[in-house]
Short mmCIF file of C-alpha atoms in Angstrom, two decimals:
data_model
loop_
_atom_site.label_atom_id
_atom_site.label_comp_id
_atom_site.label_asym_id
_atom_site.label_seq_id
_atom_site.Cartn_x
_atom_site.Cartn_y
_atom_site.Cartn_z
CA UNK A 1 98.07 156.12 164.20
CA UNK A 2 99.53 158.77 166.08
CA UNK A 3 103.13 158.42 166.77
CA UNK A 4 104.61 159.67 169.83
CA UNK A 5 108.61 159.93 170.35
CA UNK A 6 109.39 159.02 174.52
CA UNK A 7 112.47 157.63 176.31
CA UNK A 8 111.15 155.07 178.85
CA UNK A 9 112.25 152.18 180.52
CA UNK A 10 110.94 148.70 181.52
CA UNK A 11 112.18 148.60 185.19
CA UNK A 12 111.58 144.17 185.07
CA UNK A 13 113.91 144.43 181.64
CA UNK A 14 116.20 147.31 183.84
CA UNK A 15 116.76 144.89 186.99
CA UNK A 16 117.75 141.88 184.56
CA UNK A 17 120.04 144.07 182.38
CA UNK A 18 121.89 145.12 185.52
CA UNK A 19 122.60 141.50 186.90
CA UNK A 20 123.66 140.29 184.07
CA UNK A 21 125.89 143.59 183.17
CA UNK A 22 127.17 142.94 186.28
CA UNK A 23 128.38 139.42 185.88
CA UNK A 24 130.00 140.25 182.62
CA UNK A 25 132.44 143.01 184.62
CA UNK A 26 132.78 140.32 186.47
CA UNK A 27 133.79 137.94 184.20
CA UNK A 28 136.07 140.03 182.37
CA UNK A 29 138.05 140.54 185.53
CA UNK A 30 136.78 143.86 186.98
CA UNK A 31 134.96 144.61 190.75
CA UNK A 32 131.64 145.99 189.59
CA UNK A 33 131.59 147.22 193.36
CA UNK A 34 134.30 149.51 193.02
CA UNK A 35 133.22 152.96 193.17
CA UNK A 36 133.58 154.15 189.63
CA UNK A 37 131.51 150.91 188.36
CA UNK A 38 128.56 151.01 191.19
CA UNK A 39 126.19 152.70 188.13
CA UNK A 40 127.62 151.55 185.50
CA UNK A 41 125.49 148.33 184.83
CA UNK A 42 122.30 150.47 185.40
CA UNK A 43 123.48 153.12 182.94
CA UNK A 44 124.48 150.47 180.17
CA UNK A 45 120.94 148.97 180.76
CA UNK A 46 119.36 152.41 180.28
CA UNK A 47 121.73 153.11 177.03
CA UNK A 48 120.98 149.71 175.37
CA UNK A 49 117.25 149.88 176.01
CA UNK A 50 117.55 153.16 174.22
CA UNK A 51 119.96 152.30 171.32
CA UNK A 52 117.58 149.42 170.96
CA UNK A 53 113.98 151.28 170.85
CA UNK A 54 113.56 150.78 166.95
CA UNK A 55 112.15 147.81 167.74
CA UNK A 56 108.86 149.61 169.91
CA UNK A 57 108.69 151.65 166.60
CA UNK A 58 106.89 151.26 163.78
CA UNK A 59 108.57 152.75 160.70
CA UNK A 60 104.95 152.72 158.60
CA UNK A 61 102.58 154.47 160.97
CA UNK A 62 105.15 157.16 161.40
CA UNK A 63 104.93 158.11 157.42
CA UNK A 64 101.34 157.75 157.85
CA UNK A 65 101.23 159.97 160.37
CA UNK A 66 102.25 162.74 158.15
CA UNK A 67 101.36 161.46 154.58
CA UNK A 68 99.42 164.18 152.68
CA UNK A 69 97.84 163.69 148.65
CA UNK A 70 99.85 166.14 146.75
CA UNK A 71 100.15 166.46 143.26
CA UNK A 72 103.65 166.40 142.32
CA UNK A 73 106.25 163.57 141.01
CA UNK A 74 109.61 165.49 140.90
CA UNK A 75 112.37 163.83 142.93
CA UNK A 76 112.58 164.46 146.94
CA UNK A 77 116.01 163.41 148.87
CA UNK A 78 116.90 164.24 152.30
CA UNK A 79 120.46 163.59 152.62
CA UNK A 80 123.17 163.39 155.09
CA UNK A 81 120.99 162.10 157.60
CA UNK A 82 123.08 160.63 160.67
CA UNK A 83 122.44 157.45 162.00
CA UNK A 84 124.04 155.06 164.85
CA UNK A 85 123.26 151.64 164.51
CA UNK A 86 124.74 148.55 166.75
CA UNK A 87 126.53 145.97 164.56
CA UNK A 88 124.37 142.35 165.60
CA UNK A 89 127.86 140.45 165.21
CA UNK A 90 129.91 141.84 167.70
CA UNK A 91 127.43 144.80 169.66
CA UNK A 92 130.04 147.46 168.63
CA UNK A 93 128.45 150.98 167.01
CA UNK A 94 128.86 151.37 163.36
CA UNK A 95 127.15 155.02 162.73
CA UNK A 96 127.74 157.25 159.19
CA UNK A 97 125.13 159.07 157.19
CA UNK A 98 121.64 158.02 155.02
CA UNK A 99 120.99 159.61 151.79
CA UNK A 100 117.17 158.98 150.92
CA UNK A 101 115.24 159.78 148.14
CA UNK A 102 111.64 159.13 146.37
CA UNK A 103 109.08 159.92 143.67
CA UNK A 104 106.22 160.91 144.68
CA UNK A 105 103.04 159.12 143.01
CA UNK A 106 99.98 161.34 144.85
CA UNK A 107 101.58 161.10 147.70
CA UNK A 108 104.16 162.81 150.23
CA UNK A 109 105.12 162.81 154.01
CA UNK A 110 107.06 164.89 156.08
CA UNK A 111 110.53 165.45 155.75
CA UNK A 112 111.39 165.08 159.05
CA UNK A 113 109.29 161.76 158.92
CA UNK A 114 112.24 160.26 156.48
CA UNK A 115 114.54 161.25 159.27
CA UNK A 116 112.62 158.89 162.01
CA UNK A 117 112.61 155.76 159.73
CA UNK A 118 116.33 155.62 159.60
CA UNK A 119 116.12 155.99 163.36
CA UNK A 120 113.39 153.53 163.71
CA UNK A 121 115.56 150.56 162.22
CA UNK A 122 119.20 151.77 162.89
CA UNK A 123 118.00 151.60 166.68
CA UNK A 124 117.76 147.70 166.41
CA UNK A 125 120.88 145.37 166.21
CA UNK A 126 121.75 145.34 162.43
CA UNK A 127 123.92 144.82 159.57
CA UNK A 128 123.91 148.04 157.21
CA UNK A 129 122.86 145.80 153.98
CA UNK A 130 119.50 144.97 155.59
CA UNK A 131 119.34 148.66 157.72
CA UNK A 132 119.43 149.94 153.80
CA UNK A 133 116.81 147.30 152.82
CA UNK A 134 114.31 148.27 155.64
CA UNK A 135 114.42 151.90 155.18
CA UNK A 136 113.72 151.42 151.30
CA UNK A 137 110.87 148.82 152.10
CA UNK A 138 108.92 150.85 154.48
CA UNK A 139 109.18 154.41 151.80
CA UNK A 140 107.86 151.76 149.00
CA UNK A 141 105.31 149.94 151.07
CA UNK A 142 103.81 153.18 152.94
CA UNK A 143 104.02 155.77 150.75
CA UNK A 144 103.44 153.54 146.78
CA UNK A 145 106.14 156.22 145.26
CA UNK A 146 106.99 155.96 141.58
CA UNK A 147 110.87 155.02 143.17
CA UNK A 148 113.07 154.82 146.44
CA UNK A 149 116.96 155.32 146.58
CA UNK A 150 118.77 154.16 149.59
CA UNK A 151 122.32 155.24 149.62
CA UNK A 152 123.92 154.49 153.61
CA UNK A 153 127.82 155.10 154.41
CA UNK A 154 129.15 154.08 157.41
CA UNK A 155 132.07 153.23 159.59
CA UNK A 156 132.04 150.54 161.61
CA UNK A 157 133.75 149.85 164.91
CA UNK A 158 133.72 146.12 164.77
CA UNK A 159 136.67 147.22 161.83
CA UNK A 160 137.85 149.61 163.19
CA UNK A 161 138.63 148.46 167.29
CA UNK A 162 139.28 145.23 166.43
CA UNK A 163 139.78 142.41 163.66
CA UNK A 164 141.58 144.16 160.62
CA UNK A 165 141.73 147.44 162.71
CA UNK A 166 141.26 149.64 159.56
CA UNK A 167 140.07 152.80 161.14
CA UNK A 168 139.77 154.55 157.79
CA UNK A 169 137.24 152.30 155.95
CA UNK A 170 133.98 153.71 155.08
CA UNK A 171 131.37 150.57 153.99
CA UNK A 172 128.28 151.93 151.39
CA UNK A 173 125.27 150.28 150.41
CA UNK A 174 122.60 151.36 148.43
CA UNK A 175 119.22 149.63 147.10
CA UNK A 176 116.85 151.04 144.16
CA UNK A 177 113.69 150.38 143.27
CA UNK A 178 110.93 152.00 140.52
CA UNK A 179 112.63 154.77 138.80
CA UNK A 180 115.70 154.81 140.28
CA UNK A 181 116.48 151.36 138.72
CA UNK A 182 116.41 153.59 135.14
CA UNK A 183 120.69 154.84 134.77
CA UNK A 184 119.29 158.44 134.36
CA UNK A 185 117.34 159.03 137.46
CA UNK A 186 120.12 156.90 139.31
CA UNK A 187 122.96 158.86 137.96
CA UNK A 188 120.79 162.37 139.23
CA UNK A 189 120.20 160.93 142.55
CA UNK A 190 123.92 160.32 142.81
CA UNK A 191 124.66 163.30 141.66
CA UNK A 192 123.04 165.32 144.16
CA UNK A 193 123.71 163.64 147.50
CA UNK A 194 127.54 163.92 146.49
CA UNK A 195 127.14 167.67 145.53
CA UNK A 196 127.06 170.70 147.85
CA UNK A 197 124.27 172.48 147.55
CA UNK A 198 123.96 174.49 150.30
#
């Protein structure tokens, strides 16, 4: 299945979202007809469709589109993958980095596809814990590697702007499978993502 990146908006969904955002602005005490807000509901409608486009994307198809047979069994690490997502509890952003590694078992994939898989799951309403395991599962099920490791570090605006208001907190989640469940392999991965090699 071919993978094609595109930015498009469903006219009917956009229209309905615009109506709801106009009502939301009114309920919050704003005038949706004032100059600065006239186009805001449409911008919000398009922005929300863009940042949740992961629902229309297939992570496994992305990996399959650049899956190559290769007799390599050394660890492949793609670190510092920027991610931006939306917390499903408050619809506020969380953002940070993902570090992903796998040990091939006959097949590799294009390096950019690993970053795209992160995007597929980040561009949905999420919790960081689920995001971490979804990335791992997609790679595990598509490439059938010897092992997969995923670490996500993120700052959550729901903690920074409201609630406990802890501006400097960072949440780290991890998921390990296969060879990465062994202490030696996991330690090597964690050392690689912590070091500055470039």
